[in-house]
Short mmCIF file of C-alpha atoms in Angstrom, two decimals:
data_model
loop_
_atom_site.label_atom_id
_atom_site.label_comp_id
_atom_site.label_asym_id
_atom_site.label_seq_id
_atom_site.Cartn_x
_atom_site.Cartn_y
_atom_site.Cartn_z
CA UNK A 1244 0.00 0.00 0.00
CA UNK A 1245 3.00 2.28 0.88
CA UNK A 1246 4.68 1.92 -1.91
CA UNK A 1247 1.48 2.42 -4.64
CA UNK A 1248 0.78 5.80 -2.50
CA UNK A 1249 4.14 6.91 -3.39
CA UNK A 1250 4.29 5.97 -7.09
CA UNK A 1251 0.63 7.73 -7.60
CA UNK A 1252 2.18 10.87 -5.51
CA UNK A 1253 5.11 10.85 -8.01
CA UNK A 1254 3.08 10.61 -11.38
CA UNK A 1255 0.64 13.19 -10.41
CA UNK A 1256 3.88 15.58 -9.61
CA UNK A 1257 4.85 14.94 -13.08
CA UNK A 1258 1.34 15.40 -14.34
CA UNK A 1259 1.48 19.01 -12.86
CA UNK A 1260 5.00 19.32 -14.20
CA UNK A 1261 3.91 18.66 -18.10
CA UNK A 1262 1.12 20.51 -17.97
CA UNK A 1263 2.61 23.38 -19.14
CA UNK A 1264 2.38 25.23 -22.64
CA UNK A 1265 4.36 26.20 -25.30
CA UNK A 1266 5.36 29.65 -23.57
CA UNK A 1267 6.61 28.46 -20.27
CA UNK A 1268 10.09 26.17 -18.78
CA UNK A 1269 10.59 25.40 -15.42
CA UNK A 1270 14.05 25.95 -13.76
CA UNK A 1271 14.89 22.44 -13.26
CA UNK A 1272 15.49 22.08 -16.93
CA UNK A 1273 16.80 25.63 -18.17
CA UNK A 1274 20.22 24.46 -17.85
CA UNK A 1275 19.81 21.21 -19.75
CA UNK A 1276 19.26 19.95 -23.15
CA UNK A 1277 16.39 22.12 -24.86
CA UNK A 1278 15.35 19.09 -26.68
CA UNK A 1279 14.38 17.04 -24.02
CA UNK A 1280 12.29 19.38 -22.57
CA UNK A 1281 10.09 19.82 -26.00
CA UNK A 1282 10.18 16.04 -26.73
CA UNK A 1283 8.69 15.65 -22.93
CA UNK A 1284 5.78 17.73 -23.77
CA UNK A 1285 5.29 15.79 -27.10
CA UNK A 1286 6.33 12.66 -26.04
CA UNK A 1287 4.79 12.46 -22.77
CA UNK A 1288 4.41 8.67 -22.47
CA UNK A 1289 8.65 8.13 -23.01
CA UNK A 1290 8.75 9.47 -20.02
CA UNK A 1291 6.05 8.50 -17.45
CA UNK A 1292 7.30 5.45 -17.12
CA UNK A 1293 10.79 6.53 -15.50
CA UNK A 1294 8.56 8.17 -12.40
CA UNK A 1295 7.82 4.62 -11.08
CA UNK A 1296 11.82 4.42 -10.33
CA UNK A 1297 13.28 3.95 -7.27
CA UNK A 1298 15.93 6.31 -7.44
CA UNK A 1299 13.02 9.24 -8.11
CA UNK A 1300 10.91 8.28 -5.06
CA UNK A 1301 14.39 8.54 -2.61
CA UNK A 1302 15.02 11.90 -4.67
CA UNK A 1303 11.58 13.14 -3.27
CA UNK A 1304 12.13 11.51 0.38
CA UNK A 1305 14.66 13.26 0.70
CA UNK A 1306 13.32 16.59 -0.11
CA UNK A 1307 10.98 16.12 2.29
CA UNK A 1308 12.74 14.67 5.02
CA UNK A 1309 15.45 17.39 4.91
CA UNK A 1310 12.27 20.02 4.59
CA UNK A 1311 10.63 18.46 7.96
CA UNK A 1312 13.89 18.31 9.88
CA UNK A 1313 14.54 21.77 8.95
CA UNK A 1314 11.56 22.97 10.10
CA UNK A 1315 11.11 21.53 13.46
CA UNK A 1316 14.73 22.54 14.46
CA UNK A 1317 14.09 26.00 13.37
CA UNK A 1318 10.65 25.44 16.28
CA UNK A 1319 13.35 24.12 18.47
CA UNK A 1320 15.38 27.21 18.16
CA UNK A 1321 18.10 25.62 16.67
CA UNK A 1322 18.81 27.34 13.38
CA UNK A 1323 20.82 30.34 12.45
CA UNK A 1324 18.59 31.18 10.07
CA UNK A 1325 15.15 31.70 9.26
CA UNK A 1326 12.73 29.75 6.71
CA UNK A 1327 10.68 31.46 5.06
CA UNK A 1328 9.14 28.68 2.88
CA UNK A 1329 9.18 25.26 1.33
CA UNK A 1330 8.54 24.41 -1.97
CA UNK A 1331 8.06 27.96 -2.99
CA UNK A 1332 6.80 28.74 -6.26
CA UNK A 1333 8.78 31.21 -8.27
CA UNK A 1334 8.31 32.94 -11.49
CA UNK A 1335 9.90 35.69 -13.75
CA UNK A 1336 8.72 36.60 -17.36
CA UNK A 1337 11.36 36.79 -20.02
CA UNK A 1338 11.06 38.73 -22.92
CA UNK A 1339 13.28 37.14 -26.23
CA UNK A 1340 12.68 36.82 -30.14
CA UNK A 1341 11.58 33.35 -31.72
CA UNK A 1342 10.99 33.16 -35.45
CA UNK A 1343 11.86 36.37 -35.65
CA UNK A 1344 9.81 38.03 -33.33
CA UNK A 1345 8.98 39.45 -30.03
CA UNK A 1346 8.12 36.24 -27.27
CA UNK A 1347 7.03 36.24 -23.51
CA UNK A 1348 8.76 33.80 -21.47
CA UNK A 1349 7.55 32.40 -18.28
CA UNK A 1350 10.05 30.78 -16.39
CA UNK A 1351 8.65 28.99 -13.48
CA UNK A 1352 10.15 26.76 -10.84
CA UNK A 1353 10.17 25.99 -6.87
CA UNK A 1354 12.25 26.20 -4.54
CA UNK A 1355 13.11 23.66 -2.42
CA UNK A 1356 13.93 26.29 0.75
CA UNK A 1357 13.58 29.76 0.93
CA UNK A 1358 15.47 31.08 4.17
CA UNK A 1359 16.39 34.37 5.10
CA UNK A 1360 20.13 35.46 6.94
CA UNK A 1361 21.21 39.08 8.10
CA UNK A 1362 18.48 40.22 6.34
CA UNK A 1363 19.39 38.31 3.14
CA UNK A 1364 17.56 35.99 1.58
CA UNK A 1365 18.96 32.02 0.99
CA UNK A 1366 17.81 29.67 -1.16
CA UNK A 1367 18.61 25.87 -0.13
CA UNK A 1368 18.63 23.40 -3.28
CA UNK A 1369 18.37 19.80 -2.18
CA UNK A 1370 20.08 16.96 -4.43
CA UNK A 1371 20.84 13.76 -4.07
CA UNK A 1372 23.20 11.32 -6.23
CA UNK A 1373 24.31 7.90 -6.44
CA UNK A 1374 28.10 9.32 -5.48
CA UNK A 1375 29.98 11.91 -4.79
CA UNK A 1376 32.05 11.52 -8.18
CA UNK A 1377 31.91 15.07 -10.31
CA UNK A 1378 30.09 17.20 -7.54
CA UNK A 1379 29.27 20.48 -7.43
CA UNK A 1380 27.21 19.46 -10.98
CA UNK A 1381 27.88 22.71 -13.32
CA UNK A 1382 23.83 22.61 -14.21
CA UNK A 1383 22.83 22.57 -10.97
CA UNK A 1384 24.88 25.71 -9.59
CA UNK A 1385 23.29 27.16 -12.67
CA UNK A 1386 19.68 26.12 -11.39
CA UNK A 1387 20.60 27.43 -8.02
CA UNK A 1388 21.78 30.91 -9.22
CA UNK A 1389 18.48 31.15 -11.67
CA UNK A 1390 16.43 30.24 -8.64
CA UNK A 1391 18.61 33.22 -6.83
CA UNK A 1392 17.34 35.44 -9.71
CA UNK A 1393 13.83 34.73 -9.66
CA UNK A 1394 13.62 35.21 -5.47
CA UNK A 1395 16.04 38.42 -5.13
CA UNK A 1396 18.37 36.57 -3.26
CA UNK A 1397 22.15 37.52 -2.67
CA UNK A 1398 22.66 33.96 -1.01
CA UNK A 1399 22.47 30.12 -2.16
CA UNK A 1400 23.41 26.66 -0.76
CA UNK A 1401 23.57 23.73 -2.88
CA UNK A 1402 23.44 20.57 -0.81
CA UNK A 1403 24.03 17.03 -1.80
CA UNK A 1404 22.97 13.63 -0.08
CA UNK A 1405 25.06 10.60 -1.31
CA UNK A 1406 26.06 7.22 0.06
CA UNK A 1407 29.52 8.52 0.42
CA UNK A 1408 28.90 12.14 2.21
CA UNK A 1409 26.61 15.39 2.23
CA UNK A 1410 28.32 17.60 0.57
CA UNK A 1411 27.54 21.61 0.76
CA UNK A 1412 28.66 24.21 -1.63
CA UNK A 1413 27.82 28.09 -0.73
CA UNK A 1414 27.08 30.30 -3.78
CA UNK A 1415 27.26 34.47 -3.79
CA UNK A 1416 26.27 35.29 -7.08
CA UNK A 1417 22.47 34.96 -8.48
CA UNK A 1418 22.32 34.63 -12.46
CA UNK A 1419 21.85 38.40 -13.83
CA UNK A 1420 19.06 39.24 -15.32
CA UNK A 1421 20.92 39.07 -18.92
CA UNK A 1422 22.17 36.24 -18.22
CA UNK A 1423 18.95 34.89 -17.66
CA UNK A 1424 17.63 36.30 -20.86
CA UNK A 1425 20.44 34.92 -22.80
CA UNK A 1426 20.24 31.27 -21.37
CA UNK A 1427 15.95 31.59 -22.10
CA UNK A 1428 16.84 32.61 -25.67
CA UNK A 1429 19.34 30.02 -26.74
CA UNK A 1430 17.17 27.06 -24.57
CA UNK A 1431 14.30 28.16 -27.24
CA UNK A 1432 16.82 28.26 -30.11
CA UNK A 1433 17.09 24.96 -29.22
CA UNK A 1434 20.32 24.03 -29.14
CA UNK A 1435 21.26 20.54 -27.66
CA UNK A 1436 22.38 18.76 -26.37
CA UNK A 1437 24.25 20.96 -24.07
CA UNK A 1438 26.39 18.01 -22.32
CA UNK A 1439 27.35 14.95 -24.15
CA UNK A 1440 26.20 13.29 -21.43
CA UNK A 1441 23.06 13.85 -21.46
CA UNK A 1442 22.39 11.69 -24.50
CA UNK A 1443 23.00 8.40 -22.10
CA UNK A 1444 20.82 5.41 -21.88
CA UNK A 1445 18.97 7.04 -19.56
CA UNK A 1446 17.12 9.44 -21.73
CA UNK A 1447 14.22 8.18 -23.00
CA UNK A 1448 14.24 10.71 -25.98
CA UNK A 1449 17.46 9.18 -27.22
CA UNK A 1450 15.94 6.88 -29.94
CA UNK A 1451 14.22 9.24 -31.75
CA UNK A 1452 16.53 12.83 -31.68
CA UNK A 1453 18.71 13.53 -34.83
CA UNK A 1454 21.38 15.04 -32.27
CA UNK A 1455 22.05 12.09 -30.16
CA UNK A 1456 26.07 12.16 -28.84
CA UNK A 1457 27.07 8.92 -28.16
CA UNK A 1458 30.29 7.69 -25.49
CA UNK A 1459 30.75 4.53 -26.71
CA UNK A 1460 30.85 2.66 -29.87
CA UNK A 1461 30.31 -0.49 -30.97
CA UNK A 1462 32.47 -3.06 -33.65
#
């Protein structure tokens, strides 16, 4: 019974997270491969299937365990800092040029924590990974500092959960707002993939994209 509650919990979060149109992208996937996101909201049923995983329900545990813990400490008194939220939605409106001409841009995302410091405000991103091999990921300091942007915040901490250690890295500098424009503009020129890696056997998009990078060959 447990574990159906949690695989239905997980599908409708990706339910809400497709259910997006053509004008909108969500954080999480700004600094990846443009492709994937448009062959997600295409291709919808490539990709349900990876939310019954294992790996995505610990992902979400996590979240929420860290979340809880968080909170009650900060009841006991025990944090130097103050939450201000969890899971906080967050939005900006870019504007940039497709076809030619003048587009609107939502970008949309949430938050894991939203904290405040001295009067600053910190946003907490929560990740976990298999290991601690090639940590602090350069897409996910990029998430952090767009998710810095969209909540005026001076301060960020990227933490990581693995088998091995948890891992924090501090960040001081939100994404500008050009910045942001520029990544919005080239994610809807499309150009992919942006890591090689990305094109792994993990991506269920991978059988059908004319851009696929492979790492290995075969004879």
């Amino acid at each position: 019974m447990i574990q159906e509650v949690l695989y239905r919990l997980n599908v409708e979060d990706f339910e809400r997270f497709n259910d997006v149109g053509g004008d909108v992208v969500h954080v999480s996937v700004l600094p990846l491969c443009p492709l994937k996101w448009f062959y997600r909201l295409k291709y919808p049923d490539l990709v349900r299937a990876q939310q019954y995983g294992g790996y995505m329900i610990l992902g979400k545990l996590v979240h929420f365990g860290l979340q809880r813990l968080l909170l009650e400490l900060q009841e006991a008194g025990m944090l130097d800092f103050k939450i201000l939220g969890v899971e906080v939605d967050l939005e900006k409106t870019i504007n940039i040029e497709r076809n030619g001409l003048p587009a609107i841009i939502h970008v949309k995302g949430r938050a894991d924590i939203l904290a405040e410091r001295d009067g600053e405000k910190l946003v907490v991103e929560i990740k976990s990974a298999r290991g601690d091999y090639g940590i602090p990921a350069q897409h996910h300091m990029e998430q952090l500092r767009i998710y810095m942007n969209l909540a005026g915040a001076g301060k960020g901490l990227l933490i990581y959960f693995t088998p091995d250690r948890i891992a924090e890295y501090p960040v001081d500098k939100p994404l500008s707002d050009f910045e942001l424009q520029k990544l919005v503009q080239e994610f809807f020129e499309r150009k992919a993939p942006r890591y090689d890696w990305e094109c792994g056997s993990y991506c269920p998009f991978n059988v059908l994209c004319p851009y696929k990078k492979t790492n290995s060959y075969r004879r």
